[in-house]
Structure formats: structure tokens, C-alpha cells
Coordinates of C-alpha atoms in Angstrom, one line a residue:
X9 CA 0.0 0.0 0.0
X10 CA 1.1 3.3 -1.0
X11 CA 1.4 5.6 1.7
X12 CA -0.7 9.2 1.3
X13 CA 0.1 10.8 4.9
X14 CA 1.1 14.5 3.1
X15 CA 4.7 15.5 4.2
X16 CA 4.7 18.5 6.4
X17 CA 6.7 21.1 4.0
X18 CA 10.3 20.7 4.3
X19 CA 12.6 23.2 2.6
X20 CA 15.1 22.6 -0.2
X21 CA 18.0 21.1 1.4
X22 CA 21.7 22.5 1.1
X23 CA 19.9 25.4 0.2
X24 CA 22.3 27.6 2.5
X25 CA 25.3 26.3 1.5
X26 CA 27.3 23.6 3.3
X27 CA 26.1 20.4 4.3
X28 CA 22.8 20.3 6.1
X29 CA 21.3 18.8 8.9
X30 CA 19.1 16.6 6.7
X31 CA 22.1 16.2 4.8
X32 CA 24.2 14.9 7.5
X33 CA 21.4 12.8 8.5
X34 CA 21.4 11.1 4.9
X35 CA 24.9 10.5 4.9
X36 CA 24.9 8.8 7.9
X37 CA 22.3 6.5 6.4
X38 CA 24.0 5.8 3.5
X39 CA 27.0 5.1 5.4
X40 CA 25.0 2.4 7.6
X41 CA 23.3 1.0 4.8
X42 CA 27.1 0.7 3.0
X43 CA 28.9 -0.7 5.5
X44 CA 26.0 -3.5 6.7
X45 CA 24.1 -5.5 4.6
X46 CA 21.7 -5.9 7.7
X47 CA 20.8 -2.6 8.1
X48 CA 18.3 -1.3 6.7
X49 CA 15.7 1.7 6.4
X50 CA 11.5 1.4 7.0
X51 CA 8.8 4.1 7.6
X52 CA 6.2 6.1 6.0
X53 CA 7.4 7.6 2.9
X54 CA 11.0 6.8 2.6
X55 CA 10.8 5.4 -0.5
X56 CA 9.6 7.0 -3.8
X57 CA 8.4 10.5 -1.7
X58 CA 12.3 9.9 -0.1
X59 CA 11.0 10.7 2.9
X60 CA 8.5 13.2 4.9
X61 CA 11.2 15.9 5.4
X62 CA 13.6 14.4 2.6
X63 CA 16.0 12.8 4.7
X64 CA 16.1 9.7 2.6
X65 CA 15.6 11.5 -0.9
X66 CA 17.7 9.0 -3.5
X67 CA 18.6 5.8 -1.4
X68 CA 15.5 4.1 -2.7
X69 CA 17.3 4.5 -5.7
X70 CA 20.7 3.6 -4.5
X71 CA 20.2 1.0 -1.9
X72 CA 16.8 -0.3 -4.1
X73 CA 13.0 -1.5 -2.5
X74 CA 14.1 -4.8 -0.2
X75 CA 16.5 -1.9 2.2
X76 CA 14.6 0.9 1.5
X77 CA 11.4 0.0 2.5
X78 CA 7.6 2.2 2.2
X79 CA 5.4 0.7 4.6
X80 CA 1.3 1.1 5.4
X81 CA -0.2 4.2 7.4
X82 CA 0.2 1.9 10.8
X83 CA 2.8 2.8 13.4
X84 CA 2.4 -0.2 15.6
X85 CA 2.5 -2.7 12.7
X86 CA 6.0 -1.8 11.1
X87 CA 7.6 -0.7 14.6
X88 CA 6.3 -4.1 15.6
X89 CA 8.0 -5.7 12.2
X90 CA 11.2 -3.5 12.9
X91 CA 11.5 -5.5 16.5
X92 CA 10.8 -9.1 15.0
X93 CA 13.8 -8.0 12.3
X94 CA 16.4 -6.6 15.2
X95 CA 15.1 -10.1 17.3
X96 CA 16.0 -12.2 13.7
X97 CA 19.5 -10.3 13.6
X98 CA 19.3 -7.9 11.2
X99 CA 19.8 -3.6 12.0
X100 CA 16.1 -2.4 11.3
X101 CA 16.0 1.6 11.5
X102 CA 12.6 2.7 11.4
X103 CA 11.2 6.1 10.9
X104 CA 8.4 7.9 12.4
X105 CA 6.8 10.9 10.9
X106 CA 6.7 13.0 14.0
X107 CA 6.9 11.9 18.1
X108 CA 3.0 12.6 17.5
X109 CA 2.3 9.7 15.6
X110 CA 4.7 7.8 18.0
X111 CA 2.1 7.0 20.8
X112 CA 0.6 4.8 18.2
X113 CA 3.7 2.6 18.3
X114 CA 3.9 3.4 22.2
X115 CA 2.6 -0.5 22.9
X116 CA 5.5 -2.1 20.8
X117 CA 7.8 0.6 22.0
X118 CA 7.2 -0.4 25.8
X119 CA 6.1 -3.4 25.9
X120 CA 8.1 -5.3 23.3
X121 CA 11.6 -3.6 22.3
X122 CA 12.1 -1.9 25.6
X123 CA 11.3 -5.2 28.1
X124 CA 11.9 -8.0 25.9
X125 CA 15.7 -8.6 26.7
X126 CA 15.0 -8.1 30.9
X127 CA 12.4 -10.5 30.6
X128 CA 14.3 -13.2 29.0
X129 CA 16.9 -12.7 30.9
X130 CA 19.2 -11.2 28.3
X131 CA 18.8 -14.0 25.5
X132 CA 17.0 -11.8 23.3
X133 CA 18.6 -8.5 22.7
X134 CA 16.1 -6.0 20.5
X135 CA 18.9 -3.7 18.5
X136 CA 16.4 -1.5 16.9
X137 CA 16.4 2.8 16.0
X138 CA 14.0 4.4 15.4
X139 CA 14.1 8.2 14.3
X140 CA 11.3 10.5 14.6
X141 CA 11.3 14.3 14.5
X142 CA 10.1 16.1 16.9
X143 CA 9.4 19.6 18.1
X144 CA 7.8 22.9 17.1
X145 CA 8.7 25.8 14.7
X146 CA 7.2 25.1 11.2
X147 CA 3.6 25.6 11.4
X148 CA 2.4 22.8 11.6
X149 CA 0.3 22.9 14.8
X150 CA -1.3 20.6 17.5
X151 CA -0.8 17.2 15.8
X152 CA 2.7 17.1 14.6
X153 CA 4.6 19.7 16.8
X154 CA 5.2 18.2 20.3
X155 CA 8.2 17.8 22.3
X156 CA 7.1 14.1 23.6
X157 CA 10.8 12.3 23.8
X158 CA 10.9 13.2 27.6
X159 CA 8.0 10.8 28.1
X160 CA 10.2 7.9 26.5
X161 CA 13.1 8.9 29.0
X162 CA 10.9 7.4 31.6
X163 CA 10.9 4.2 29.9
X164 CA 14.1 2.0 31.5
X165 CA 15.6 -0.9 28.2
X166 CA 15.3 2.8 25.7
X167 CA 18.3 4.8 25.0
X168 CA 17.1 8.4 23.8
X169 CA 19.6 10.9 22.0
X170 CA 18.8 14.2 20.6
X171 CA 21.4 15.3 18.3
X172 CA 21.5 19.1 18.3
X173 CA 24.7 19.7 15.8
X174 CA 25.3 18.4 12.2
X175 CA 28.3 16.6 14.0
X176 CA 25.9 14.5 16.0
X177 CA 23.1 14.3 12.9
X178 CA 26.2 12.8 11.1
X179 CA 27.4 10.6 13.8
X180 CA 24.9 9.2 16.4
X181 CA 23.4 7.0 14.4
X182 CA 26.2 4.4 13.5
X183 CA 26.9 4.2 17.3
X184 CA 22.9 3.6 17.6
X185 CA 23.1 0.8 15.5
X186 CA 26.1 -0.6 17.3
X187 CA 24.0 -0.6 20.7
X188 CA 22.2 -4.0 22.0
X189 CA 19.6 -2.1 23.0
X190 CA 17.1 0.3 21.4
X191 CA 17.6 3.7 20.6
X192 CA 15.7 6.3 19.7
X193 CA 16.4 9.2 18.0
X194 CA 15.0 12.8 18.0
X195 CA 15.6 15.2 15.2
X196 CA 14.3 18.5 15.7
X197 CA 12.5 19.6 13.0
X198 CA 13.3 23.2 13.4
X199 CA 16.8 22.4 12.5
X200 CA 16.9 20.1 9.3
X201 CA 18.0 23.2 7.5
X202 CA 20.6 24.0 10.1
X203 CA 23.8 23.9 7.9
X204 CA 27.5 24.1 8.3
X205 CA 30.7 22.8 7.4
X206 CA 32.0 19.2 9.1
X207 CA 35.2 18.2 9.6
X208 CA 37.2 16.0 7.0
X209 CA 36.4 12.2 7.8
X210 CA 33.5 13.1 10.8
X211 CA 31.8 10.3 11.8
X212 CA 30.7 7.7 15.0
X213 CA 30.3 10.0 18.1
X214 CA 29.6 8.9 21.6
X215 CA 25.9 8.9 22.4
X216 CA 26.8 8.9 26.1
X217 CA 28.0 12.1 27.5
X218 CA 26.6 16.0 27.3
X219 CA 29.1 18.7 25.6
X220 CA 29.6 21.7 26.5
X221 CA 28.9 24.0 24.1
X222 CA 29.9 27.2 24.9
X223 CA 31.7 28.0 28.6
X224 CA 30.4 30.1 31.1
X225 CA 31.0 31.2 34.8
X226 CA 27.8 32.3 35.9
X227 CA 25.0 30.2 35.4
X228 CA 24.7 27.0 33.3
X229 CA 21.7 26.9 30.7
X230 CA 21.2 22.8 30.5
X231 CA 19.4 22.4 26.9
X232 CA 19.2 19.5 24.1
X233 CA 18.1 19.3 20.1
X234 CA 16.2 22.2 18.8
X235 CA 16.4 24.6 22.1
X236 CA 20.3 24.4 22.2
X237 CA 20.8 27.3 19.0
X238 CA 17.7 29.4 20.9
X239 CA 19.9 28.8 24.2
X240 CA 23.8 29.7 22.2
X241 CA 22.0 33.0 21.3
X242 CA 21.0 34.0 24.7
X243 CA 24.3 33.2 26.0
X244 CA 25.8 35.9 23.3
X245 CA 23.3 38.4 24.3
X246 CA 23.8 37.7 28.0
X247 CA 27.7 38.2 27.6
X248 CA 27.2 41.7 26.2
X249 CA 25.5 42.2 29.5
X250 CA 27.9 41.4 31.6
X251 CA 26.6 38.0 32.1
X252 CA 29.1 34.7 31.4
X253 CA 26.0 31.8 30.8
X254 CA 27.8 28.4 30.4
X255 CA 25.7 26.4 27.5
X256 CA 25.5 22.4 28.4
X257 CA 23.7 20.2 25.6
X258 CA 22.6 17.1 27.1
X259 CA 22.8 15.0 23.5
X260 CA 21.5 12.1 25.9
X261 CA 18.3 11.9 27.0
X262 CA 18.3 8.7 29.1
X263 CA 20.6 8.5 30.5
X264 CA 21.5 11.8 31.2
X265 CA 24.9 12.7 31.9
X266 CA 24.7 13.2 35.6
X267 CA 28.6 13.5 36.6
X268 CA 29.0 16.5 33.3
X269 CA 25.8 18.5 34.1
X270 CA 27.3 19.0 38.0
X271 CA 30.4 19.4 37.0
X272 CA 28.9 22.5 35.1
X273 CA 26.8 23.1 38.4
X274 CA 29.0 23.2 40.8
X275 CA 31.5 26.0 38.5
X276 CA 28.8 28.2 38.0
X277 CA 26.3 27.6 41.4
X278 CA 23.4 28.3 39.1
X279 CA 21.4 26.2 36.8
X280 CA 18.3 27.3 34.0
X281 CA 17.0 24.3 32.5
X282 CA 15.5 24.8 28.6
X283 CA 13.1 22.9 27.6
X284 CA 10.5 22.6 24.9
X285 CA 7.9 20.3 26.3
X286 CA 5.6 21.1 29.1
X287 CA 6.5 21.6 31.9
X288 CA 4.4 19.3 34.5
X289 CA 6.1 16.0 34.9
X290 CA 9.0 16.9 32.0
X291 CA 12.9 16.0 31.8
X292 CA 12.9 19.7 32.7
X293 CA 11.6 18.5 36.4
X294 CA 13.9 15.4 36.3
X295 CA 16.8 17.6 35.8
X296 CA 16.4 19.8 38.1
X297 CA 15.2 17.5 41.0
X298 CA 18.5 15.7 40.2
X299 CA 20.5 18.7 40.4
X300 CA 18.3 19.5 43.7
X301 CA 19.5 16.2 44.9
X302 CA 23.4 16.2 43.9
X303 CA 24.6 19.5 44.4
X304 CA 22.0 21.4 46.5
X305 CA 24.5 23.1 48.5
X306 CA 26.3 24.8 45.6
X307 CA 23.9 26.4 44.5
X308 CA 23.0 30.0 44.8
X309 CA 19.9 30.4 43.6
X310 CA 17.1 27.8 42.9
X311 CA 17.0 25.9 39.8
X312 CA 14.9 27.8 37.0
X313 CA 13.1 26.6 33.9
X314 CA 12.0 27.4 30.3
X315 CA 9.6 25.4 29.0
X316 CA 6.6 25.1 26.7
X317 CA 3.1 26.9 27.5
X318 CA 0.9 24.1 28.9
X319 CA -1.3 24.6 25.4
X320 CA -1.5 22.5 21.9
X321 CA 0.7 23.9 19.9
X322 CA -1.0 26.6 18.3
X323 CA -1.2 27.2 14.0
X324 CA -0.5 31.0 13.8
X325 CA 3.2 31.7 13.7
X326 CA 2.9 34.7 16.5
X327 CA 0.9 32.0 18.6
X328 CA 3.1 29.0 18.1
X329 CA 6.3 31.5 18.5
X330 CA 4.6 32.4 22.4
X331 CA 4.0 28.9 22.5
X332 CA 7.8 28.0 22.6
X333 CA 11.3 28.8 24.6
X334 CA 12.1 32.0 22.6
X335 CA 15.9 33.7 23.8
X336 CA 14.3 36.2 25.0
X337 CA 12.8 33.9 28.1
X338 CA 15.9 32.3 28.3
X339 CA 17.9 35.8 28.8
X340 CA 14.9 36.8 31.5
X341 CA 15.4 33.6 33.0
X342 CA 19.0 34.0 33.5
X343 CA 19.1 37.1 34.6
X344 CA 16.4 36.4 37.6
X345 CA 19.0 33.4 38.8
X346 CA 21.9 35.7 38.6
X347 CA 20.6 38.7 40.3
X348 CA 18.8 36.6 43.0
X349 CA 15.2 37.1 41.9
X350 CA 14.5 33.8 40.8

């Protein structure tokens, strides 16, 4: 069955010059789908359309139909055939329109590739990623804009990543594939058009420990995926106030990297968490409850956070913009920790 799900507008890519996030993304397919014969790449329009936000444009072509695979409008059914492959031995990566459209798959996500190896005991190991964007920014309101991944970080058997940088775009996902376990990944879909240059040879990064983006000695703004270039430039405009904000970007989800995000704490004695999704009962809370519970007596000033408005995610650009972490907030926020007003 041919798939008719419209793709949600994606721009040209490499239209900026440079490689692109989306770019990046591809190449790191390409590369998996090279190097391993058991790899390879099922969703919703990754075929002939070459993909919702063009991700997998021409590897239908290159790789042909048994590794490029389109599959029916039914989450659950190919996630579900994306665990039987990973449980026969072969490196399914499945893709997911948006996080949205991921609760449909949320039975064979929990139940199946996240308990299956715990409950036999380790004999059956599910090596599965799946890729999903996620996140708001493009007008596309209430049914394909959500920032959902921190509800998977409360699932124990996932590994979540958010690659934020076209480094990580290019190199998370061979390291994914390498994992027992599964992984999920979540692309913002603000920044498919991101684009850069990357390094001669980049590839295989670690999908273990936060970076530090950008060093500070004043308060530490803890972000991930499509908040961390919001967050980079309210850490410029707070330096030409006086104001040294140290960016961390968390890159993992679950787990998180507790030992670099005090380390980070315990320099600057101040912490603003940014965060896309809502805020009741959000990775947002779990980060600063652990930074609550680590280093409680470094800091100066409670923890603050930046998150979504409790809302849908409204159509109109103004609306969805007020919706959202804008730098602005993030620049507020700071300065309320600093100057003791939090």
C-alpha cells in the first residue's frame, strides 16, 4: 500500500550552502546502509516520496526496495515488524513521521523492544532505531509539533539521543546501530535546515556524555536538540550584558549525563533548565530535581526553567512563537538566577 500521509513542507536542502542537517542525516544513512548488509531503512514515505522531510531522498534509488522499505499508514505494525527484524538479527531503522504519531507505536515501543531482553533474561537482545522528528517551529500545529521524547526517557531498556549539531546528525546514528539495545532518535525539526561545514572524515560519536557547548561562569543553561541554538544565542546576548552563561547540551536523554551537568553546576552555582515540552512531569523536572538532589548546596539560587506553555501547539506563527522557549525567556530567566530574583 502506498502511503498518502502528506509530508509536512520541508525546505530545499543544502539550500544555505554547506552540508545540512538533513544532509548529514542522509549521509549517515547511506553510510550504515554501505557498511552493513543488515541494516536497513523502514517508515512512512521513505521510498519513492524519499521521505517526509527528505531525509532519505535517493537511497530508494541507490540501496533499491528490499533496504529501503515504504510501509502502510500503521505505526504499531511496522515498529512491531522493525523489532521481529532486530530479534532475527538484522539492524532495522525505522522512521516515524513525527513523536506525534509515535504513541501509536507506544505499545510495541514499551512493551516489546524496551522489556523484551530483561524479561528473557538477556537471550533476546532487540537492536532496533528508530528516528522520529520532533518539536515545534514550522507551522504545523497541534498534531505534529510536540516535544514528547521526555515521556520515552521514563521508559528504562530505551536509549534516547537528541542530536543538536550536524556533527551529532552525522554521527549518532552508527553508534545507535552498534547498541544492544534500542535507541531512539530525535531530530528537531526546526533544525533540518541548520547547515554548516563538518570536519574531513567526521563520523561515530559517543551517544553517552553532554558537551559543552559554549563555557560560562555564571550560570549554566542545560538544553538538548532544537532549544540548544535558541539557548547559544541567549548566552551571546547575555555576555554583552555582563553575564558569562555556560551552555551544556545534554545530547543524551536517558541516561543523562549526571557526573557533566554538576560538573557544570558546581562551576557556575546556578542552573536554568531549557526545555521545549511542558512543563508538568518533563525532563525539565527530572533535571532539576537531580541537580536538587546532587549539588544542593552549591547552589546560589534555585534551579529555574524554560519550558513550553501548557497549550497544543498553536497554528499562527505569532501564537506558536509564544508557545515556545524564545531567547528572549531564556535571557529573562538568567538574569532572575543571577541577580537573586528567581
Amino acid at each position: 500500500m502506498t502511503t498518502t500521509r502528506t509530508a509536512p513542507g520541508a525546505p530545499a536542502a543544502g539550500a544555505n550552502g554547506g552540508i545540512t542537517y538533513r544532509e548529514a542525516m542522509r549521509a549517515a544513512l547511506r553510510e550504515a546502509l554501505a557498511k552493513d548488509e543488515r541494516v536497513f531503512l523502514m517508515g512512512e514515505d521513505v521510498g519513492r516520496y524519499g521521505g517526509c522531510f527528505a531525509v532519505s531522498l535517493g537511497l530508494l534509488e541507490e540501496f533499491g526496495p528490499e533496504r529501503i522499505r515504504d510501509t502502510p499508514l500503521s505505526e504499531s505494525a511496522f515498529v512491531g515488524a522493525g523489532i521481529g527484524a532486530a530479534l532475527a538479527g538484522m539492524r532495522p531503522i525505522v522512521e516515524i513521521m513525527t513523536v506525534n504519531f509515535s504513541l501509536l507505536a507506544l505499545d510495541q515501543i514499551l512493551n516489546n523492544a524496551a522489556t523484551l531482553s530483561h524479561m528473557s533474561g538477556g537471550q533476546f537482545g532487540v537492536p532496533l532505531v528508530i528516528r522520529m522528528t520532533t518539536g515545534a517551529g514550522r507551522q504545523l500545529a497541534a498534531q505534529h509539533s510536540h516535544s514528547l521524547e521526555g515521556w520515552y526517557t521514563h521508559i528504562p531498556g530505551l536509549r534516547i539521543v537528541a542530536p543538536a549539531t550536524l556533527e551529532d546528525a552525522r554521527g549518532m546514528l552508527w553508534t545507535a546501530l552498534a547498541d544492544p539495545d534500542p535507541v531512539l532518535i530525535f531530530e528537531h525539526g526546526s533544525l533540518y535546515t541548520l547547515s554548516g561545514e563538518l570536519p574531513p572524515g567526521a563520523g561515530a560519536v559517543d551517544i553517552d556524555r553532554a558537551a559543552v557547548r559554549r563555557p560560562g561562569s555564571d550560570v549554566s543553561l542545560i538544553t538538548y536538540g532544537g532549544t540548544l541554538h535558541k539557548t547559544l544565542e541567549a548566552a551571546g546576548r547575555l555576555a554583552s550584558e555582563g553575564v558569562e552563561a555556560e551552555v551544556l547540551d545534554l545530547r543524551s536523554l536517558r541516561p543523562l549525563d549526571d557526573a557533566t551537568i554538576m560538573d557544570s553546576v558546581r562551576r557556575t552555582h546556578r542552573a536554568v533548565v531549557v526545555d521545549e515540552a511542558w512543563r508538568s512531569g518533563s525532563l525539565s523536572a527530572e533535571i532539576s530535581a537531580r541537580v536538587t538532589e546532587q549539588v544542593f548546596y552549591e547552589l546560589d539560587a534555585p534551579v529555574a526553567r524554560v519550558c513550553g506553555v501548557e497549550i497544543p501547539i498553536p497554528y499562527p506563527r505569532h501564537l506558536e512563537e509564544a508557545a515556545v522557549p524564545q531567547p528572549d525567556d531564556v535571557v529573562a530567566a538568567a538574569h532572575r538566577v543571577v541577580s537573586g530574583d528567581a
